[in-house]
PDB file of C-alpha atoms in Angstrom:
ATOM      1  CA  PHE C 264      33.443   0.566  27.234  1.00  0.00           C
ATOM      2  CA  ILE C 265      30.091  -0.466  26.762  1.00  0.00           C
ATOM      3  CA  HIS C 266      28.662  -3.518  25.230  1.00  0.00           C
ATOM      4  CA  TYR C 267      24.757  -3.568  24.377  1.00  0.00           C
ATOM      5  CA  ILE C 268      22.393  -5.340  21.879  1.00  0.00           C
ATOM      6  CA  LEU C 269      19.863  -3.143  19.942  1.00  0.00           C
ATOM      7  CA  ASN C 270      16.711  -5.243  18.441  1.00  0.00           C
ATOM      8  CA  ARG C 271      14.688  -3.266  16.051  1.00  0.00           C
ATOM      9  CA  CYS C 272      11.513  -4.031  14.179  1.00  0.00           C
ATOM     10  CA  LEU C 273      11.131  -1.752  10.858  1.00  0.00           C
ATOM     11  CA  PHE C 274       7.774  -2.017   9.056  1.00  0.00           C
ATOM     12  CA  ASN C 275       5.415  -0.496   6.723  1.00  0.00           C
ATOM     13  CA  SER C 276       2.359  -2.570   7.652  1.00  0.00           C
ATOM     14  CA  SER C 277       1.487  -5.203  10.036  1.00  0.00           C
ATOM     15  CA  ASP C 278       2.245  -8.055   7.010  1.00  0.00           C
ATOM     16  CA  LEU C 279       5.261 -10.187   7.922  1.00  0.00           C
ATOM     17  CA  LYS C 280       6.340  -9.464   4.454  1.00  0.00           C
ATOM     18  CA  ASP C 281       6.690  -5.562   5.279  1.00  0.00           C
ATOM     19  CA  ILE C 282       8.402  -6.364   8.551  1.00  0.00           C
ATOM     20  CA  GLU C 283      12.124  -6.729   8.998  1.00  0.00           C
ATOM     21  CA  ASN C 284      14.042  -7.572  12.337  1.00  0.00           C
ATOM     22  CA  ILE C 285      17.480  -6.124  12.933  1.00  0.00           C
ATOM     23  CA  TYR C 286      19.383  -7.462  15.736  1.00  0.00           C
ATOM     24  CA  SER C 287      22.539  -5.212  16.302  1.00  0.00           C
ATOM     25  CA  TYR C 288      25.723  -5.933  18.645  1.00  0.00           C
ATOM     26  CA  TYR C 289      27.612  -2.841  19.917  1.00  0.00           C
ATOM     27  CA  TYR C 290      30.777  -2.418  21.465  1.00  0.00           C
ATOM     28  CA  ASN C 291      32.280   0.964  22.714  1.00  0.00           C
ATOM     29  CA  LYS C 292      29.337   2.573  20.325  1.00  0.00           C
ATOM     30  CA  GLU C 293      30.485   0.673  17.243  1.00  0.00           C
ATOM     31  CA  GLU C 294      28.209  -2.030  15.668  1.00  0.00           C
ATOM     32  CA  PHE C 295      30.477  -4.984  15.085  1.00  0.00           C
ATOM     33  CA  LEU C 296      27.817  -7.471  14.414  1.00  0.00           C
ATOM     34  CA  ARG C 297      24.324  -7.693  12.816  1.00  0.00           C
ATOM     35  CA  PHE C 298      21.614 -10.031  12.225  1.00  0.00           C
ATOM     36  CA  SER C 299      18.696  -9.067   9.625  1.00  0.00           C
ATOM     37  CA  SER C 300      15.858 -11.002   9.022  1.00  0.00           C
ATOM     38  CA  SER C 301      15.924  -9.835   5.595  1.00  0.00           C
ATOM     39  CA  SER C 302      19.071 -11.711   4.893  1.00  0.00           C
ATOM     40  CA  GLY C 303      18.703 -14.341   7.310  1.00  0.00           C
ATOM     41  CA  LYS C 304      21.968 -14.510   8.459  1.00  0.00           C
ATOM     42  CA  PHE C 305      24.860 -12.331  10.596  1.00  0.00           C
ATOM     43  CA  VAL C 306      27.119 -10.128   8.863  1.00  0.00           C
ATOM     44  CA  GLY C 307      30.221  -8.860  10.793  1.00  0.00           C
ATOM     45  CA  TYR C 308      31.699  -5.370  10.513  1.00  0.00           C
ATOM     46  CA  THR C 309      34.943  -5.672  12.291  1.00  0.00           C
ATOM     47  CA  GLU C 310      37.542  -8.536  12.834  1.00  0.00           C
ATOM     48  CA  LEU C 311      35.642  -9.636  16.049  1.00  0.00           C
ATOM     49  CA  GLY C 312      32.466  -9.443  14.434  1.00  0.00           C
ATOM     50  CA  VAL C 313      33.308 -11.557  11.372  1.00  0.00           C
ATOM     51  CA  LYS C 314      34.588 -14.351  13.515  1.00  0.00           C
ATOM     52  CA  THR C 315      31.427 -14.217  15.599  1.00  0.00           C
ATOM     53  CA  ALA C 316      28.963 -14.053  12.608  1.00  0.00           C
ATOM     54  CA  GLU C 317      30.846 -17.078  11.193  1.00  0.00           C
ATOM     55  CA  ARG C 318      30.314 -19.065  14.385  1.00  0.00           C
ATOM     56  CA  ALA C 319      26.440 -17.874  14.711  1.00  0.00           C
ATOM     57  CA  ASN C 320      25.771 -18.597  11.058  1.00  0.00           C
ATOM     58  CA  ASN C 321      26.872 -22.472  11.724  1.00  0.00           C
ATOM     59  CA  ASP C 322      24.606 -22.522  14.935  1.00  0.00           C
ATOM     60  CA  PRO C 323      21.324 -23.918  14.176  1.00  0.00           C
ATOM     61  CA  GLU C 324      19.658 -23.581  17.099  1.00  0.00           C
ATOM     62  CA  GLN C 325      20.925 -19.786  17.274  1.00  0.00           C
ATOM     63  CA  MET C 326      19.896 -19.013  13.985  1.00  0.00           C
ATOM     64  CA  SER C 327      16.493 -20.750  14.187  1.00  0.00           C
ATOM     65  CA  SER C 328      15.877 -18.599  17.284  1.00  0.00           C
ATOM     66  CA  ARG C 329      16.765 -15.390  15.516  1.00  0.00           C
ATOM     67  CA  ARG C 330      14.890 -16.014  12.283  1.00  0.00           C
ATOM     68  CA  ALA C 331      11.757 -16.595  14.400  1.00  0.00           C
ATOM     69  CA  GLU C 332      12.067 -13.479  16.122  1.00  0.00           C
ATOM     70  CA  LYS C 333      10.200 -11.665  13.302  1.00  0.00           C
ATOM     71  CA  GLU C 334       7.161 -13.437  13.897  1.00  0.00           C
ATOM     72  CA  THR C 335       7.354 -14.190  17.771  1.00  0.00           C
ATOM     73  CA  ILE C 336       8.487 -10.686  18.751  1.00  0.00           C
ATOM     74  CA  CYS C 337       8.154  -7.883  16.031  1.00  0.00           C
ATOM     75  CA  LYS C 338       4.632  -9.100  14.599  1.00  0.00           C
ATOM     76  CA  PRO C 339       2.795  -9.160  18.335  1.00  0.00           C
ATOM     77  CA  ASN C 340       4.271  -5.717  19.172  1.00  0.00           C
ATOM     78  CA  ILE C 341       3.336  -4.103  15.569  1.00  0.00           C
ATOM     79  CA  ASP C 342       0.015  -5.257  15.945  1.00  0.00           C
ATOM     80  CA  GLY C 343      -0.153  -3.676  19.422  1.00  0.00           C
ATOM     81  CA  ASP C 344       0.940  -0.402  17.854  1.00  0.00           C
ATOM     82  CA  TYR C 345      -1.402  -0.480  14.734  1.00  0.00           C
ATOM     83  CA  SER C 346      -4.598  -1.275  17.460  1.00  0.00           C
ATOM     84  CA  THR C 347      -3.722   1.387  20.002  1.00  0.00           C
ATOM     85  CA  ILE C 348      -2.020   4.274  18.117  1.00  0.00           C
ATOM     86  CA  LEU C 349      -0.950   3.771  14.311  1.00  0.00           C
ATOM     87  CA  THR C 350      -4.673   3.781  13.382  1.00  0.00           C
ATOM     88  CA  LYS C 351      -5.983   6.268  15.872  1.00  0.00           C
ATOM     89  CA  SER C 352      -6.394   9.877  14.838  1.00  0.00           C
ATOM     90  CA  VAL C 353      -7.004  13.039  16.793  1.00  0.00           C
ATOM     91  CA  GLN C 354      -9.587  15.850  15.494  1.00  0.00           C
ATOM     92  CA  PRO C 355      -7.444  19.154  14.998  1.00  0.00           C
ATOM     93  CA  ARG C 356      -8.629  22.813  15.630  1.00  0.00           C
ATOM     94  CA  VAL C 357      -8.593  24.928  12.841  1.00  0.00           C
ATOM     95  CA  ARG C 358      -8.229  28.659  13.445  1.00  0.00           C
ATOM     96  CA  VAL C 359      -8.385  31.554  10.825  1.00  0.00           C
ATOM     97  CA  GLN C 360      -7.325  34.781  11.574  1.00  0.00           C
ATOM     98  CA  SER C 361      -6.228  38.370   9.820  1.00  0.00           C
ATOM     99  CA  LEU C 362      -2.824  39.696  10.423  1.00  0.00           C
ATOM    100  CA  GLU C 363      -0.810  42.984   9.518  1.00  0.00           C
ATOM    101  CA  PRO C 364       1.707  41.961   6.919  1.00  0.00           C
ATOM    102  CA  SER C 365       5.443  43.042   7.597  1.00  0.00           C
ATOM    103  CA  GLY C 366       6.215  43.605   3.907  1.00  0.00           C
ATOM    104  CA  GLY C 367       5.276  41.933   0.717  1.00  0.00           C
ATOM    105  CA  ASN C 368       2.868  43.180  -2.275  1.00  0.00           C
ATOM    106  CA  HIS C 369      -0.464  42.857  -0.402  1.00  0.00           C
ATOM    107  CA  PRO C 370      -1.735  45.346   2.393  1.00  0.00           C
ATOM    108  CA  ALA C 371      -3.255  42.344   4.425  1.00  0.00           C
ATOM    109  CA  MET C 372      -2.598  38.667   5.572  1.00  0.00           C
ATOM    110  CA  LEU C 373      -4.638  35.662   6.389  1.00  0.00           C
ATOM    111  CA  ILE C 374      -3.180  32.826   8.583  1.00  0.00           C
ATOM    112  CA  CYS C 375      -4.754  29.442   8.534  1.00  0.00           C
ATOM    113  CA  SER C 376      -3.678  27.645  11.785  1.00  0.00           C
ATOM    114  CA  ILE C 377      -4.104  23.992  12.341  1.00  0.00           C
ATOM    115  CA  TYR C 378      -3.592  22.537  15.927  1.00  0.00           C
ATOM    116  CA  ASP C 379      -3.378  19.474  17.703  1.00  0.00           C
ATOM    117  CA  PHE C 380      -3.663  16.700  14.899  1.00  0.00           C
ATOM    118  CA  TYR C 381      -2.499  13.388  14.683  1.00  0.00           C
ATOM    119  CA  PRO C 382      -1.109  11.722  12.663  1.00  0.00           C
ATOM    120  CA  LYS C 383       1.640  13.984  11.070  1.00  0.00           C
ATOM    121  CA  LYS C 384       0.491  13.760   7.704  1.00  0.00           C
ATOM    122  CA  ILE C 385      -1.479  16.627   6.296  1.00  0.00           C
ATOM    123  CA  LYS C 386      -2.003  18.854   3.390  1.00  0.00           C
ATOM    124  CA  VAL C 387      -2.829  22.716   3.552  1.00  0.00           C
ATOM    125  CA  SER C 388      -3.777  24.835   0.447  1.00  0.00           C
ATOM    126  CA  TRP C 389      -5.801  27.974  -0.042  1.00  0.00           C
ATOM    127  CA  LEU C 390      -8.202  27.725  -2.910  1.00  0.00           C
ATOM    128  CA  GLN C 391      -9.727  30.605  -4.995  1.00  0.00           C
ATOM    129  CA  ASP C 392     -13.286  30.019  -6.797  1.00  0.00           C
ATOM    130  CA  GLN C 393     -12.374  26.257  -5.985  1.00  0.00           C
ATOM    131  CA  GLU C 394      -8.755  26.497  -7.778  1.00  0.00           C
ATOM    132  CA  GLU C 395      -5.698  26.428  -5.692  1.00  0.00           C
ATOM    133  CA  VAL C 396      -3.507  29.527  -5.170  1.00  0.00           C
ATOM    134  CA  SER C 397       0.121  28.992  -5.236  1.00  0.00           C
ATOM    135  CA  SER C 398       1.424  32.561  -5.139  1.00  0.00           C
ATOM    136  CA  ASP C 399       1.612  34.739  -2.186  1.00  0.00           C
ATOM    137  CA  VAL C 400       1.354  31.818   0.045  1.00  0.00           C
ATOM    138  CA  THR C 401       3.887  30.379   2.771  1.00  0.00           C
ATOM    139  CA  SER C 402       3.604  27.535   4.883  1.00  0.00           C
ATOM    140  CA  THR C 403       5.451  26.116   7.828  1.00  0.00           C
ATOM    141  CA  ALA C 404       6.222  22.430   8.110  1.00  0.00           C
ATOM    142  CA  GLU C 405       4.658  20.232  10.538  1.00  0.00           C
ATOM    143  CA  MET C 406       5.879  21.088  13.876  1.00  0.00           C
ATOM    144  CA  GLU C 407       5.865  18.761  16.947  1.00  0.00           C
ATOM    145  CA  ASP C 408       4.074  19.711  20.060  1.00  0.00           C
ATOM    146  CA  GLY C 409       6.205  17.026  22.108  1.00  0.00           C
ATOM    147  CA  ASP C 410       3.068  15.190  23.145  1.00  0.00           C
ATOM    148  CA  TRP C 411       2.255  13.139  19.980  1.00  0.00           C
ATOM    149  CA  PHE C 412       0.452  16.267  18.553  1.00  0.00           C
ATOM    150  CA  TYR C 413       1.200  18.610  15.341  1.00  0.00           C
ATOM    151  CA  GLN C 414       0.713  21.789  14.301  1.00  0.00           C
ATOM    152  CA  ILE C 415       0.925  23.725  10.695  1.00  0.00           C
ATOM    153  CA  HIS C 416       0.501  27.175   9.635  1.00  0.00           C
ATOM    154  CA  SER C 417      -0.182  28.685   6.365  1.00  0.00           C
ATOM    155  CA  TYR C 418      -0.112  32.298   5.408  1.00  0.00           C
ATOM    156  CA  LEU C 419      -1.772  34.123   2.483  1.00  0.00           C
ATOM    157  CA  GLU C 420      -1.070  37.634   1.553  1.00  0.00           C
ATOM    158  CA  TYR C 421      -4.211  39.175  -0.100  1.00  0.00           C
ATOM    159  CA  THR C 422      -5.873  42.679  -0.972  1.00  0.00           C
ATOM    160  CA  PRO C 423      -9.158  43.321   1.327  1.00  0.00           C
ATOM    161  CA  ARG C 424     -12.566  43.130  -0.581  1.00  0.00           C
ATOM    162  CA  ILE C 425     -12.710  39.404  -0.753  1.00  0.00           C
ATOM    163  CA  LEU C 426     -14.300  36.621   1.394  1.00  0.00           C
ATOM    164  CA  TYR C 427     -11.945  33.860   2.708  1.00  0.00           C
ATOM    165  CA  LEU C 428     -12.749  30.535   3.609  1.00  0.00           C
ATOM    166  CA  SER C 429     -10.657  28.374   5.494  1.00  0.00           C
ATOM    167  CA  GLN C 430     -12.480  24.563   4.821  1.00  0.00           C
ATOM    168  CA  GLU C 431     -10.989  21.208   5.776  1.00  0.00           C
ATOM    169  CA  GLU C 432     -12.226  18.366   3.489  1.00  0.00           C
ATOM    170  CA  ASN C 433     -12.122  14.633   3.458  1.00  0.00           C
ATOM    171  CA  SER C 434     -14.117  11.913   2.353  1.00  0.00           C
ATOM    172  CA  LEU C 435     -14.533   9.596   5.876  1.00  0.00           C
ATOM    173  CA  GLN C 436     -16.240  11.732   8.110  1.00  0.00           C
ATOM    174  CA  GLN C 437     -18.872  14.442   8.135  1.00  0.00           C
ATOM    175  CA  SER C 438     -17.375  18.028   8.655  1.00  0.00           C
ATOM    176  CA  SER C 439     -18.721  20.403  11.467  1.00  0.00           C
ATOM    177  CA  SER C 440     -18.149  23.976  11.245  1.00  0.00           C
ATOM    178  CA  SER C 441     -17.752  27.322  13.570  1.00  0.00           C
ATOM    179  CA  THR C 442     -17.784  30.781  12.260  1.00  0.00           C
ATOM    180  CA  PHE C 443     -16.525  34.306  13.331  1.00  0.00           C
ATOM    181  CA  TYR C 444     -16.348  37.791  11.739  1.00  0.00           C
ATOM    182  CA  SER C 445     -13.235  40.028  11.408  1.00  0.00           C
ATOM    183  CA  GLN C 446     -13.036  43.500  10.110  1.00  0.00           C
ATOM    184  CA  ILE C 447     -10.675  42.972   7.083  1.00  0.00           C
ATOM    185  CA  ASN C 448     -12.080  45.033   4.271  1.00  0.00           C
ATOM    186  CA  LYS C 449     -11.090  48.753   3.721  1.00  0.00           C
ATOM    187  CA  ARG C 450     -14.585  49.791   3.346  1.00  0.00           C
ATOM    188  CA  GLY C 451     -15.416  48.592   6.704  1.00  0.00           C
ATOM    189  CA  ARG C 452     -17.649  45.599   5.414  1.00  0.00           C
ATOM    190  CA  ASN C 453     -17.297  42.321   7.723  1.00  0.00           C
ATOM    191  CA  ALA C 454     -15.521  39.489   5.815  1.00  0.00           C
ATOM    192  CA  LEU C 455     -16.538  35.918   6.862  1.00  0.00           C
ATOM    193  CA  LEU C 456     -14.052  33.688   7.896  1.00  0.00           C
ATOM    194  CA  TYR C 457     -15.350  29.948   8.345  1.00  0.00           C
ATOM    195  CA  ALA C 458     -13.373  27.057   9.513  1.00  0.00           C
ATOM    196  CA  ALA C 459     -14.509  23.636   9.104  1.00  0.00           C
ATOM    197  CA  LYS C 460     -13.286  20.728  11.240  1.00  0.00           C
ATOM    198  CA  SER C 461     -13.118  17.106  11.187  1.00  0.00           C
ATOM    199  CA  ALA C 462     -11.726  13.892  12.851  1.00  0.00           C
ATOM    200  CA  VAL C 463      -9.781  12.893   9.743  1.00  0.00           C
ATOM    201  CA  PHE C 464      -7.516  15.848   8.526  1.00  0.00           C
ATOM    202  CA  GLU C 465      -5.488  14.578   5.454  1.00  0.00           C
ATOM    203  CA  VAL C 466      -6.748  17.651   3.461  1.00  0.00           C
ATOM    204  CA  VAL C 467      -7.142  21.299   4.697  1.00  0.00           C
ATOM    205  CA  MET C 468      -8.360  23.687   2.425  1.00  0.00           C
ATOM    206  CA  CYS C 469      -8.056  27.451   3.022  1.00  0.00           C
ATOM    207  CA  THR C 470     -10.420  28.909   0.302  1.00  0.00           C
ATOM    208  CA  ARG C 471     -10.897  32.473  -0.963  1.00  0.00           C
ATOM    209  CA  MET C 472     -14.216  33.469  -2.924  1.00  0.00           C
ATOM    210  CA  ILE C 473     -14.989  36.672  -4.411  1.00  0.00           C
ATOM    211  CA  ASN C 474     -17.582  38.726  -2.247  1.00  0.00           C
ATOM    212  CA  VAL C 475     -19.892  40.125  -4.715  1.00  0.00           C
TER     213      VAL C 475
END
């Protein structure tokens, strides 16, 4: 039998109104007592927990101490998380390459891969003539690398003789770019594959334009 206490700080921002402190008591893997800053009192989940909650709720000193922990414990730690981790971002690496499709309705495929980005939230889309393409597109979910970074991959099946552009756009920082060439045209012409990278990566667009 193991008895332990779990103190959690749940939050959506660093404002006190968006913080909840939950103090849980466990015995033999079962939570039998909880204090929540949202309700401001203890709640019991077992016979022992109900009795303990009743005593604790009638103890002014203990209640005052628990109610203060949202501000004295949660708030300083959350402020530290925002200043050191949660407001930080890591510039992704973007790579576009052609693949041989295993099946489908088109003879060629492009993959737009975005690596080593943080935080997790990101949107990847393919555009043709500035309009989003939804057909013949498949994407993975954001995948954890195990070191705080994420990666995601988007695939587009296509018919050659078209210029494809992989572009990452945002309104916060200026983009930088790199280019490379790949033979993806049946006629043997080079098609330009362009990847734009930026430190802010909420939106990544893999764009297709007609090659005239």
